[in-house]
Coordinates of C-alpha atoms in Angstrom, one line a residue:
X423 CA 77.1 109.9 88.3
X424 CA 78.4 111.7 91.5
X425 CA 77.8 110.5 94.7
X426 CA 78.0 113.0 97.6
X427 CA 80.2 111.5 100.2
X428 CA 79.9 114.3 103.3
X429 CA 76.1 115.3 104.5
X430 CA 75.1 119.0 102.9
X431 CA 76.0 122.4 105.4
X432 CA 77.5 122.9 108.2
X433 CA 78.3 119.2 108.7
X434 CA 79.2 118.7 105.6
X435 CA 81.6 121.7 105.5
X436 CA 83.5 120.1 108.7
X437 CA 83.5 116.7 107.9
X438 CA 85.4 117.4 104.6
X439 CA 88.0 119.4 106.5
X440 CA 88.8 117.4 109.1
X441 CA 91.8 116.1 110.5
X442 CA 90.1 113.6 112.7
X443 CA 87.6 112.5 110.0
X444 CA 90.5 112.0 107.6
X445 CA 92.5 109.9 110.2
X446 CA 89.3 108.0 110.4
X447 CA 89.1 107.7 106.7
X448 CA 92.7 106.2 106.4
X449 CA 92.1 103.9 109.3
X450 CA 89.0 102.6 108.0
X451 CA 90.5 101.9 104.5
X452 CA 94.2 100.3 106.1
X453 CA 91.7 98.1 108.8
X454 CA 89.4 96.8 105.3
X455 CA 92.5 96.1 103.7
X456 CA 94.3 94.2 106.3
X457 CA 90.8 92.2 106.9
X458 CA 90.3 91.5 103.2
X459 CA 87.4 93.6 102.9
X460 CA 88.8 95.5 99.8
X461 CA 87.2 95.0 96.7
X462 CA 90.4 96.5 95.1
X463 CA 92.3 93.8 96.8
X464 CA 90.1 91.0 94.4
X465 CA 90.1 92.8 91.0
X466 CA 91.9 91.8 88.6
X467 CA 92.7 93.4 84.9
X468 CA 90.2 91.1 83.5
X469 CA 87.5 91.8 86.1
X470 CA 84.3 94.1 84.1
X471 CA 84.3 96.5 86.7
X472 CA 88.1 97.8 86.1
X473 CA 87.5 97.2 82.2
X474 CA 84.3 99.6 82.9
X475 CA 86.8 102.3 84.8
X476 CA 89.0 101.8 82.3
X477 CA 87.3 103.2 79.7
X478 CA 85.6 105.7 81.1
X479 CA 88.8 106.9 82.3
X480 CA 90.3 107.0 78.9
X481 CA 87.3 108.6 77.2
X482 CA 87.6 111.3 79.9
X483 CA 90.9 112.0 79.2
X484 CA 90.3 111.7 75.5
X485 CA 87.8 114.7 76.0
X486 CA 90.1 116.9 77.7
X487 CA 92.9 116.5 75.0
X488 CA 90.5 117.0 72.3
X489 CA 89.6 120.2 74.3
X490 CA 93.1 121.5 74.4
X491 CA 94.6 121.1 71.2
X492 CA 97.7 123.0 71.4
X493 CA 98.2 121.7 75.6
X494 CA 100.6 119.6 76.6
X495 CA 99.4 116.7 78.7
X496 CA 101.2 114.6 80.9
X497 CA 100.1 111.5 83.7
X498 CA 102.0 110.1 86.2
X499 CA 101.1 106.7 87.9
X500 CA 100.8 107.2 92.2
X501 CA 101.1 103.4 93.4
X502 CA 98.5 102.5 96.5
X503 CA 99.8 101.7 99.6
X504 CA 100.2 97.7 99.5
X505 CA 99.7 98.2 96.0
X506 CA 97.9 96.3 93.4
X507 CA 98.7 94.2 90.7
X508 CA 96.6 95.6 88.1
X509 CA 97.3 99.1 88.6
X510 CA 100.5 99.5 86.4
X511 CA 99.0 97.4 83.7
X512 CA 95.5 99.8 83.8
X513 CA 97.9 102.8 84.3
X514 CA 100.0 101.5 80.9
X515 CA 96.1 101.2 79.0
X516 CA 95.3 104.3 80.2
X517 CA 99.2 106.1 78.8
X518 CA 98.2 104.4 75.2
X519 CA 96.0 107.5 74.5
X520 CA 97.6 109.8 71.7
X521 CA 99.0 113.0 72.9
X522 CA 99.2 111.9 77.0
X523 CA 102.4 111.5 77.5
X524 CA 102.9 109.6 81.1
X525 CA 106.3 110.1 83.1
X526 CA 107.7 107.2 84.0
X527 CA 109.9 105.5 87.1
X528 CA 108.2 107.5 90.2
X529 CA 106.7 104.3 91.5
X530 CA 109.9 102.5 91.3
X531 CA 111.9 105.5 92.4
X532 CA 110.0 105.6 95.8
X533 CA 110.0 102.2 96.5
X534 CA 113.8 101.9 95.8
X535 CA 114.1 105.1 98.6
X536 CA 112.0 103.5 101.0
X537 CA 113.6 100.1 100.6
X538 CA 116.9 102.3 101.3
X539 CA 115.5 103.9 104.5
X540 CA 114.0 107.0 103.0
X541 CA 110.4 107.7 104.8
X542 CA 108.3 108.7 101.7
X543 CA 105.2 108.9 103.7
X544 CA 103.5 109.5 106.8
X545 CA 103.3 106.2 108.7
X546 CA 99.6 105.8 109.3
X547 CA 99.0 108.0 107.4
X548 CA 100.1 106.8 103.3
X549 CA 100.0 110.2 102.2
X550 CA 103.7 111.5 100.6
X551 CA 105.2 113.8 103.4
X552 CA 108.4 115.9 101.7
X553 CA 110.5 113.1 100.9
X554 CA 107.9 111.4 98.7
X555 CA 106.9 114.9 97.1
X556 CA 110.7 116.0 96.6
X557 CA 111.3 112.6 94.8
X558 CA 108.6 112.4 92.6
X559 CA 108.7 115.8 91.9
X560 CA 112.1 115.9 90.7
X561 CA 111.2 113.1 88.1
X562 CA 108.3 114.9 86.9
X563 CA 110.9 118.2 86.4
X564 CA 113.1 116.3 84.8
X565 CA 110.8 115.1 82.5
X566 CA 109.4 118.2 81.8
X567 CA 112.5 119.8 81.1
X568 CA 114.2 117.8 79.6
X569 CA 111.3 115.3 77.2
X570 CA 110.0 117.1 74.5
X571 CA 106.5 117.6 73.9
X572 CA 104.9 115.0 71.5
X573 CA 103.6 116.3 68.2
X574 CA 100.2 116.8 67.4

């Protein structure tokens, strides 16, 4: 099911490009997180409603690599600001999946820069700015070049 989050038209059109409705977007989810008014922030692996996204997760990405059979699919896991503690272990059911092959250390590589002084994102803001794109796209090269492609 998809759920339209911006009103139709004109409104619409300007509400998903912009800046100030974005910043208000970020703020809104930082302020429900640092009130407790996260329902990420109370899920745990066990909880039916990530077992739910789970699976339809991996039965979408099943479909797509049944789609493609000669492609080459890789996943990479982007940790949430504050983070979760079920994320790596959903990410790790979701990389189970035959043929996906997922590229590993990127979370731990940007936490290890930013623990080292390295601003990976933009304050406020948690999006990547060029350090955090520079680093985890250099794994993600690497392992591209350098990995080869599972077999069929």
């Amino acid at each position: 099911r998809i759920v339209r989050r911006h009103p139709d038209g004109r409104l619409g059109w300007f509400a998903q490009r912009s800046f100030v409705f974005r910043r208000l977007a970020i703020l809104r989810g930082s302020l429900r997180r640092d009130l407790g008014d996260d329902i990420e922030a109370e899920l745990t692996i066990e909880d039916p409603r990530l077992r739910h996204a789970i699976e339809v997760t991996r039965q979408a990405v099943v479909g797509v690599i049944e789609s493609a059979p000669h492609a080459r699919f890789v996943a990479f896991n982007i940790p949430s600001p504050g983070g979760y503690p079920y994320e790596l272990e959903a990410f790790d059911e979701i990389c189970a999946i035959d043929r996906l092959e997922c590229i590993p250390g990127i979370t731990e590589a940007l936490l290890a820069a930013s623990r080292a002084g390295t601003r990976i994102d933009g304050g406020d803001d948690p999006h990547w700015n060029l350090n955090g794109h520079a680093i985890a796209g250099r794994i993600i090269l690497d392992h591209l070049r350098t990995e080869p492609a599972r077999a069929e």
